[in-house]
Amino acid sequence: MAPAADPDGTALLHDLARAAGAEERALAHLPPKPRRTPEEQRSLDELREEARRLRFSFVDAHAERIYAELTDGGADRPRLSDLVARAAERWPGLLPSEERMAAESRCAQRDKEGLEVDQAIFVHGVLGARRAGRHLLESMRLPTRRALELLAEFSARGRVDLGPVLLERAAPAAHLTLTAPDTLNAETDALVAAMETAVDLVLLDPEVRVGVVRGGPVTPARYAGRRVFSSGINLAHLHQGRISYLDFLIGREIGLVSKVLRGLYLPPETGCWTGAHGHKPWIGAVDTFAIGGGMQLLFTMDRVIAGSDAYFSLPAAREGIVPGAGNLRLPRLAGNRLARQVILTGRRIRADEPAAHLICDEVVEPGALESAVDIAVEQLAAPAVAANRAMLSVAEEPPDDFRRYMAEFALQQGARLYASDVLEKVSGFVGPRPDREAR
């Protein structure tokens, strides 16, 4: 709550502007991060921590008012990155400017100033505020502009090539295939954006009743010609500073993954008085492995079918980061003990071991995967399945539980991105992770 002596945060904003100005002036007189002395960095960090303390206090006390002002009282529904850009323009010092973020994006992860931590503080405050957080989560489940532009083409042709994702309709199903062969279908900003567009198209197309996600064949020598579900976050891109905090680490969870779990959100003024649209069942077909974000995606699916030679892994804790909403969902699926083994120690679950039945519904010989998917599509295409899986989603993970989790995740993940152990580890990743992981 805001102090009685400063109900609208004016004094706090004044202090924040002063602290942010001191930080920027100090930064302007320092060499780039790789060339600073430890003393120079410590001095800057002290100024930065003071500014962050004030940012946290301001957003924590005034998140509902901030959000209402940025969204015209909720009448406007910007996506997360647009919301943050508006806040940076409206309150200089609260968030880094577009120019500073553009310059930062050109640096390797270890050479960045960590401006995304300031964004994390803002996102934490907004998601932690009940009304604002709910509104933002709904807004992130609106169809993307790209999907709306492609809907007529997909409806007419039943096929759209999105680069790292290929979407093909074979009614009553639509098959979403990851096509990033040289990186073992690793997740990048571009792949996540393409996947969200494809998911939107599946949910918008009335001819589609079931979505199927599968990885395409890959090219690295160890797995050449084999299908791979996903190798998780592209660690080479993380090392290069090309993984976005807003669009990937947060936007993936409250956009792409939330749409798979909860369907699209359409406001009442669109004529959809239920507020939900396109709640459809999803099938995950796992070849070879589902690592990191690939495994996390399976937690939202209604049927998971794996080849008997496949495995599942969440190595994020060993890499120093948090595996998305995996910490929220895996304990519910597999129990606390197994979840701790997988998340905290990186235990790998093989499809042919007993514990795998907690992760997947069916294990078949690799050559039988397609026929098993066809049977599952027929079972899940029944008209009442969508309504029942919608109610299961609400019962298993109430929206406010997810909102509160994501508020804390936003802060913790932002901080972990720039922790010294993470920067040291990711600097060593210049190629695909699974060649190391599969040894």
PDB file of N, CA, C and O in Angstrom, residues 331-379:
ATOM      1  N   PRO A 331       4.923 -30.952 -10.284  1.00  0.00           N
ATOM      2  CA  PRO A 331       4.519 -31.617  -9.033  1.00  0.00           C
ATOM      3  C   PRO A 331       3.086 -32.143  -9.070  1.00  0.00           C
ATOM      4  O   PRO A 331       2.794 -33.187  -8.485  1.00  0.00           O
ATOM      5  N   ARG A 332       2.204 -31.437  -9.759  1.00  0.00           N
ATOM      6  CA  ARG A 332       0.816 -31.897  -9.864  1.00  0.00           C
ATOM      7  C   ARG A 332       0.729 -33.185 -10.689  1.00  0.00           C
ATOM      8  O   ARG A 332      -0.061 -34.074 -10.392  1.00  0.00           O
ATOM      9  N   LEU A 333       1.554 -33.275 -11.726  1.00  0.00           N
ATOM     10  CA  LEU A 333       1.505 -34.433 -12.607  1.00  0.00           C
ATOM     11  C   LEU A 333       2.256 -35.635 -12.044  1.00  0.00           C
ATOM     12  O   LEU A 333       1.784 -36.771 -12.138  1.00  0.00           O
ATOM     13  N   ALA A 334       3.420 -35.372 -11.477  1.00  0.00           N
ATOM     14  CA  ALA A 334       4.319 -36.479 -11.118  1.00  0.00           C
ATOM     15  C   ALA A 334       4.547 -36.630  -9.624  1.00  0.00           C
ATOM     16  O   ALA A 334       5.206 -37.583  -9.206  1.00  0.00           O
ATOM     17  N   GLY A 335       4.019 -35.701  -8.809  1.00  0.00           N
ATOM     18  CA  GLY A 335       4.270 -35.745  -7.368  1.00  0.00           C
ATOM     19  C   GLY A 335       5.509 -34.939  -7.003  1.00  0.00           C
ATOM     20  O   GLY A 335       6.402 -34.726  -7.832  1.00  0.00           O
ATOM     21  N   ASN A 336       5.569 -34.512  -5.756  1.00  0.00           N
ATOM     22  CA  ASN A 336       6.646 -33.628  -5.317  1.00  0.00           C
ATOM     23  C   ASN A 336       8.027 -34.275  -5.357  1.00  0.00           C
ATOM     24  O   ASN A 336       9.018 -33.629  -5.689  1.00  0.00           O
ATOM     25  N   ARG A 337       8.109 -35.539  -4.995  1.00  0.00           N
ATOM     26  CA  ARG A 337       9.431 -36.163  -4.916  1.00  0.00           C
ATOM     27  C   ARG A 337      10.078 -36.278  -6.300  1.00  0.00           C
ATOM     28  O   ARG A 337      11.230 -35.891  -6.498  1.00  0.00           O
ATOM     29  N   LEU A 338       9.330 -36.808  -7.262  1.00  0.00           N
ATOM     30  CA  LEU A 338       9.897 -36.948  -8.604  1.00  0.00           C
ATOM     31  C   LEU A 338      10.147 -35.571  -9.222  1.00  0.00           C
ATOM     32  O   LEU A 338      11.160 -35.361  -9.894  1.00  0.00           O
ATOM     33  N   ALA A 339       9.238 -34.623  -8.970  1.00  0.00           N
ATOM     34  CA  ALA A 339       9.421 -33.274  -9.508  1.00  0.00           C
ATOM     35  C   ALA A 339      10.718 -32.663  -9.007  1.00  0.00           C
ATOM     36  O   ALA A 339      11.450 -32.010  -9.768  1.00  0.00           O
ATOM     37  N   ARG A 340      11.033 -32.843  -7.737  1.00  0.00           N
ATOM     38  CA  ARG A 340      12.281 -32.302  -7.198  1.00  0.00           C
ATOM     39  C   ARG A 340      13.499 -32.972  -7.824  1.00  0.00           C
ATOM     40  O   ARG A 340      14.516 -32.320  -8.071  1.00  0.00           O
ATOM     41  N   GLN A 341      13.414 -34.249  -8.077  1.00  0.00           N
ATOM     42  CA  GLN A 341      14.533 -34.938  -8.714  1.00  0.00           C
ATOM     43  C   GLN A 341      14.763 -34.411 -10.127  1.00  0.00           C
ATOM     44  O   GLN A 341      15.904 -34.180 -10.541  1.00  0.00           O
ATOM     45  N   VAL A 342      13.674 -34.209 -10.862  1.00  0.00           N
ATOM     46  CA  VAL A 342      13.793 -33.739 -12.242  1.00  0.00           C
ATOM     47  C   VAL A 342      14.259 -32.290 -12.294  1.00  0.00           C
ATOM     48  O   VAL A 342      15.164 -31.932 -13.059  1.00  0.00           O
ATOM     49  N   ILE A 343      13.660 -31.421 -11.452  1.00  0.00           N
ATOM     50  CA  ILE A 343      13.938 -29.982 -11.530  1.00  0.00           C
ATOM     51  C   ILE A 343      15.231 -29.603 -10.826  1.00  0.00           C
ATOM     52  O   ILE A 343      16.027 -28.807 -11.351  1.00  0.00           O
ATOM     53  N   LEU A 344      15.462 -30.156  -9.651  1.00  0.00           N
ATOM     54  CA  LEU A 344      16.616 -29.715  -8.857  1.00  0.00           C
ATOM     55  C   LEU A 344      17.908 -30.436  -9.209  1.00  0.00           C
ATOM     56  O   LEU A 344      18.998 -29.870  -9.050  1.00  0.00           O
ATOM     57  N   THR A 345      17.826 -31.683  -9.652  1.00  0.00           N
ATOM     58  CA  THR A 345      19.048 -32.425  -9.947  1.00  0.00           C
ATOM     59  C   THR A 345      19.193 -32.817 -11.407  1.00  0.00           C
ATOM     60  O   THR A 345      20.201 -33.395 -11.793  1.00  0.00           O
ATOM     61  N   GLY A 346      18.167 -32.507 -12.233  1.00  0.00           N
ATOM     62  CA  GLY A 346      18.268 -32.806 -13.657  1.00  0.00           C
ATOM     63  C   GLY A 346      18.033 -34.252 -14.008  1.00  0.00           C
ATOM     64  O   GLY A 346      18.444 -34.704 -15.087  1.00  0.00           O
ATOM     65  N   ARG A 347      17.355 -35.001 -13.138  1.00  0.00           N
ATOM     66  CA  ARG A 347      17.087 -36.408 -13.459  1.00  0.00           C
ATOM     67  C   ARG A 347      16.364 -36.522 -14.796  1.00  0.00           C
ATOM     68  O   ARG A 347      15.400 -35.822 -15.073  1.00  0.00           O
ATOM     69  N   ARG A 348      16.850 -37.417 -15.621  1.00  0.00           N
ATOM     70  CA  ARG A 348      16.253 -37.678 -16.923  1.00  0.00           C
ATOM     71  C   ARG A 348      15.279 -38.849 -16.801  1.00  0.00           C
ATOM     72  O   ARG A 348      15.591 -39.859 -16.170  1.00  0.00           O
ATOM     73  N   ILE A 349      14.095 -38.702 -17.390  1.00  0.00           N
ATOM     74  CA  ILE A 349      13.087 -39.762 -17.360  1.00  0.00           C
ATOM     75  C   ILE A 349      13.055 -40.436 -18.730  1.00  0.00           C
ATOM     76  O   ILE A 349      12.737 -39.800 -19.738  1.00  0.00           O
ATOM     77  N   ARG A 350      13.384 -41.714 -18.773  1.00  0.00           N
ATOM     78  CA  ARG A 350      13.303 -42.465 -20.026  1.00  0.00           C
ATOM     79  C   ARG A 350      11.873 -42.934 -20.260  1.00  0.00           C
ATOM     80  O   ARG A 350      11.163 -43.300 -19.321  1.00  0.00           O
ATOM     81  N   ALA A 351      11.469 -42.955 -21.493  1.00  0.00           N
ATOM     82  CA  ALA A 351      10.097 -43.370 -21.817  1.00  0.00           C
ATOM     83  C   ALA A 351       9.834 -44.822 -21.455  1.00  0.00           C
ATOM     84  O   ALA A 351       8.677 -45.195 -21.223  1.00  0.00           O
ATOM     85  N   ASP A 352      10.887 -45.634 -21.371  1.00  0.00           N
ATOM     86  CA  ASP A 352      10.674 -47.060 -21.087  1.00  0.00           C
ATOM     87  C   ASP A 352      10.793 -47.402 -19.606  1.00  0.00           C
ATOM     88  O   ASP A 352      10.795 -48.577 -19.237  1.00  0.00           O
ATOM     89  N   GLU A 353      10.892 -46.395 -18.721  1.00  0.00           N
ATOM     90  CA  GLU A 353      10.940 -46.684 -17.292  1.00  0.00           C
ATOM     91  C   GLU A 353       9.590 -46.386 -16.649  1.00  0.00           C
ATOM     92  O   GLU A 353       8.791 -45.610 -17.197  1.00  0.00           O
ATOM     93  N   PRO A 354       9.279 -46.995 -15.491  1.00  0.00           N
ATOM     94  CA  PRO A 354       7.958 -46.839 -14.884  1.00  0.00           C
ATOM     95  C   PRO A 354       7.547 -45.394 -14.633  1.00  0.00           C
ATOM     96  O   PRO A 354       6.372 -45.047 -14.787  1.00  0.00           O
ATOM     97  N   ALA A 355       8.487 -44.546 -14.243  1.00  0.00           N
ATOM     98  CA  ALA A 355       8.142 -43.155 -13.934  1.00  0.00           C
ATOM     99  C   ALA A 355       7.591 -42.408 -15.144  1.00  0.00           C
ATOM    100  O   ALA A 355       6.915 -41.382 -14.996  1.00  0.00           O
ATOM    101  N   ALA A 356       7.862 -42.903 -16.338  1.00  0.00           N
ATOM    102  CA  ALA A 356       7.423 -42.194 -17.549  1.00  0.00           C
ATOM    103  C   ALA A 356       5.908 -42.115 -17.664  1.00  0.00           C
ATOM    104  O   ALA A 356       5.380 -41.217 -18.318  1.00  0.00           O
ATOM    105  N   HIS A 357       5.180 -43.046 -17.013  1.00  0.00           N
ATOM    106  CA  HIS A 357       3.722 -43.004 -17.150  1.00  0.00           C
ATOM    107  C   HIS A 357       3.134 -41.773 -16.457  1.00  0.00           C
ATOM    108  O   HIS A 357       1.974 -41.422 -16.677  1.00  0.00           O
ATOM    109  N   LEU A 358       3.948 -41.105 -15.623  1.00  0.00           N
ATOM    110  CA  LEU A 358       3.507 -39.859 -15.002  1.00  0.00           C
ATOM    111  C   LEU A 358       3.688 -38.663 -15.940  1.00  0.00           C
ATOM    112  O   LEU A 358       3.130 -37.594 -15.695  1.00  0.00           O
ATOM    113  N   ILE A 359       4.465 -38.853 -16.992  1.00  0.00           N
ATOM    114  CA  ILE A 359       4.744 -37.784 -17.949  1.00  0.00           C
ATOM    115  C   ILE A 359       3.964 -37.989 -19.239  1.00  0.00           C
ATOM    116  O   ILE A 359       3.495 -37.030 -19.854  1.00  0.00           O
ATOM    117  N   CYS A 360       3.849 -39.239 -19.683  1.00  0.00           N
ATOM    118  CA  CYS A 360       3.172 -39.504 -20.952  1.00  0.00           C
ATOM    119  C   CYS A 360       2.094 -40.569 -20.772  1.00  0.00           C
ATOM    120  O   CYS A 360       2.130 -41.370 -19.831  1.00  0.00           O
ATOM    121  N   ASP A 361       1.143 -40.574 -21.681  1.00  0.00           N
ATOM    122  CA  ASP A 361       0.005 -41.480 -21.603  1.00  0.00           C
ATOM    123  C   ASP A 361       0.277 -42.827 -22.257  1.00  0.00           C
ATOM    124  O   ASP A 361      -0.296 -43.838 -21.865  1.00  0.00           O
ATOM    125  N   GLU A 362       1.139 -42.802 -23.268  1.00  0.00           N
ATOM    126  CA  GLU A 362       1.337 -44.006 -24.064  1.00  0.00           C
ATOM    127  C   GLU A 362       2.760 -44.037 -24.590  1.00  0.00           C
ATOM    128  O   GLU A 362       3.290 -43.013 -25.033  1.00  0.00           O
ATOM    129  N   VAL A 363       3.378 -45.206 -24.524  1.00  0.00           N
ATOM    130  CA  VAL A 363       4.713 -45.409 -25.077  1.00  0.00           C
ATOM    131  C   VAL A 363       4.620 -46.495 -26.132  1.00  0.00           C
ATOM    132  O   VAL A 363       4.102 -47.582 -25.875  1.00  0.00           O
ATOM    133  N   VAL A 364       5.095 -46.177 -27.338  1.00  0.00           N
ATOM    134  CA  VAL A 364       4.998 -47.121 -28.453  1.00  0.00           C
ATOM    135  C   VAL A 364       6.363 -47.261 -29.111  1.00  0.00           C
ATOM    136  O   VAL A 364       7.266 -46.457 -28.877  1.00  0.00           O
ATOM    137  N   GLU A 365       6.502 -48.263 -29.923  1.00  0.00           N
ATOM    138  CA  GLU A 365       7.720 -48.386 -30.715  1.00  0.00           C
ATOM    139  C   GLU A 365       7.837 -47.175 -31.638  1.00  0.00           C
ATOM    140  O   GLU A 365       6.817 -46.669 -32.127  1.00  0.00           O
ATOM    141  N   PRO A 366       9.044 -46.677 -31.868  1.00  0.00           N
ATOM    142  CA  PRO A 366       9.197 -45.448 -32.655  1.00  0.00           C
ATOM    143  C   PRO A 366       8.443 -45.459 -33.985  1.00  0.00           C
ATOM    144  O   PRO A 366       7.860 -44.447 -34.380  1.00  0.00           O
ATOM    145  N   GLY A 367       8.423 -46.594 -34.649  1.00  0.00           N
ATOM    146  CA  GLY A 367       7.745 -46.671 -35.940  1.00  0.00           C
ATOM    147  C   GLY A 367       6.231 -46.644 -35.854  1.00  0.00           C
ATOM    148  O   GLY A 367       5.551 -46.483 -36.871  1.00  0.00           O
ATOM    149  N   ALA A 368       5.694 -46.793 -34.631  1.00  0.00           N
ATOM    150  CA  ALA A 368       4.239 -46.831 -34.458  1.00  0.00           C
ATOM    151  C   ALA A 368       3.668 -45.505 -33.981  1.00  0.00           C
ATOM    152  O   ALA A 368       2.472 -45.418 -33.675  1.00  0.00           O
ATOM    153  N   LEU A 369       4.504 -44.475 -33.921  1.00  0.00           N
ATOM    154  CA  LEU A 369       4.061 -43.199 -33.360  1.00  0.00           C
ATOM    155  C   LEU A 369       2.929 -42.570 -34.180  1.00  0.00           C
ATOM    156  O   LEU A 369       1.941 -42.077 -33.630  1.00  0.00           O
ATOM    157  N   GLU A 370       3.056 -42.600 -35.494  1.00  0.00           N
ATOM    158  CA  GLU A 370       2.042 -41.946 -36.332  1.00  0.00           C
ATOM    159  C   GLU A 370       0.682 -42.607 -36.192  1.00  0.00           C
ATOM    160  O   GLU A 370      -0.347 -41.920 -36.091  1.00  0.00           O
ATOM    161  N   SER A 371       0.645 -43.920 -36.187  1.00  0.00           N
ATOM    162  CA  SER A 371      -0.648 -44.605 -36.052  1.00  0.00           C
ATOM    163  C   SER A 371      -1.245 -44.364 -34.679  1.00  0.00           C
ATOM    164  O   SER A 371      -2.469 -44.232 -34.535  1.00  0.00           O
ATOM    165  N   ALA A 372      -0.411 -44.271 -33.630  1.00  0.00           N
ATOM    166  CA  ALA A 372      -0.914 -43.978 -32.292  1.00  0.00           C
ATOM    167  C   ALA A 372      -1.495 -42.573 -32.231  1.00  0.00           C
ATOM    168  O   ALA A 372      -2.518 -42.334 -31.574  1.00  0.00           O
ATOM    169  N   VAL A 373      -0.868 -41.634 -32.927  1.00  0.00           N
ATOM    170  CA  VAL A 373      -1.393 -40.269 -32.979  1.00  0.00           C
ATOM    171  C   VAL A 373      -2.742 -40.259 -33.691  1.00  0.00           C
ATOM    172  O   VAL A 373      -3.690 -39.580 -33.249  1.00  0.00           O
ATOM    173  N   ASP A 374      -2.874 -40.992 -34.771  1.00  0.00           N
ATOM    174  CA  ASP A 374      -4.144 -41.043 -35.512  1.00  0.00           C
ATOM    175  C   ASP A 374      -5.276 -41.547 -34.623  1.00  0.00           C
ATOM    176  O   ASP A 374      -6.396 -41.016 -34.657  1.00  0.00           O
ATOM    177  N   ILE A 375      -4.998 -42.564 -33.833  1.00  0.00           N
ATOM    178  CA  ILE A 375      -6.021 -43.101 -32.927  1.00  0.00           C
ATOM    179  C   ILE A 375      -6.397 -42.064 -31.876  1.00  0.00           C
ATOM    180  O   ILE A 375      -7.567 -41.861 -31.558  1.00  0.00           O
ATOM    181  N   ALA A 376      -5.389 -41.378 -31.332  1.00  0.00           N
ATOM    182  CA  ALA A 376      -5.646 -40.359 -30.316  1.00  0.00           C
ATOM    183  C   ALA A 376      -6.460 -39.203 -30.885  1.00  0.00           C
ATOM    184  O   ALA A 376      -7.346 -38.663 -30.209  1.00  0.00           O
ATOM    185  N   VAL A 377      -6.175 -38.806 -32.122  1.00  0.00           N
ATOM    186  CA  VAL A 377      -6.946 -37.742 -32.761  1.00  0.00           C
ATOM    187  C   VAL A 377      -8.413 -38.143 -32.845  1.00  0.00           C
ATOM    188  O   VAL A 377      -9.312 -37.351 -32.531  1.00  0.00           O
ATOM    189  N   GLU A 378      -8.670 -39.369 -33.257  1.00  0.00           N
ATOM    190  CA  GLU A 378     -10.059 -39.842 -33.367  1.00  0.00           C
ATOM    191  C   GLU A 378     -10.765 -39.805 -32.014  1.00  0.00           C
ATOM    192  O   GLU A 378     -11.927 -39.400 -31.905  1.00  0.00           O
ATOM    193  N   GLN A 379     -10.053 -40.185 -30.959  1.00  0.00           N
ATOM    194  CA  GLN A 379     -10.656 -40.191 -29.624  1.00  0.00           C
ATOM    195  C   GLN A 379     -10.935 -38.781 -29.115  1.00  0.00           C
ATOM    196  O   GLN A 379     -11.974 -38.524 -28.495  1.00  0.00           O
TER     197      GLN A 379
END
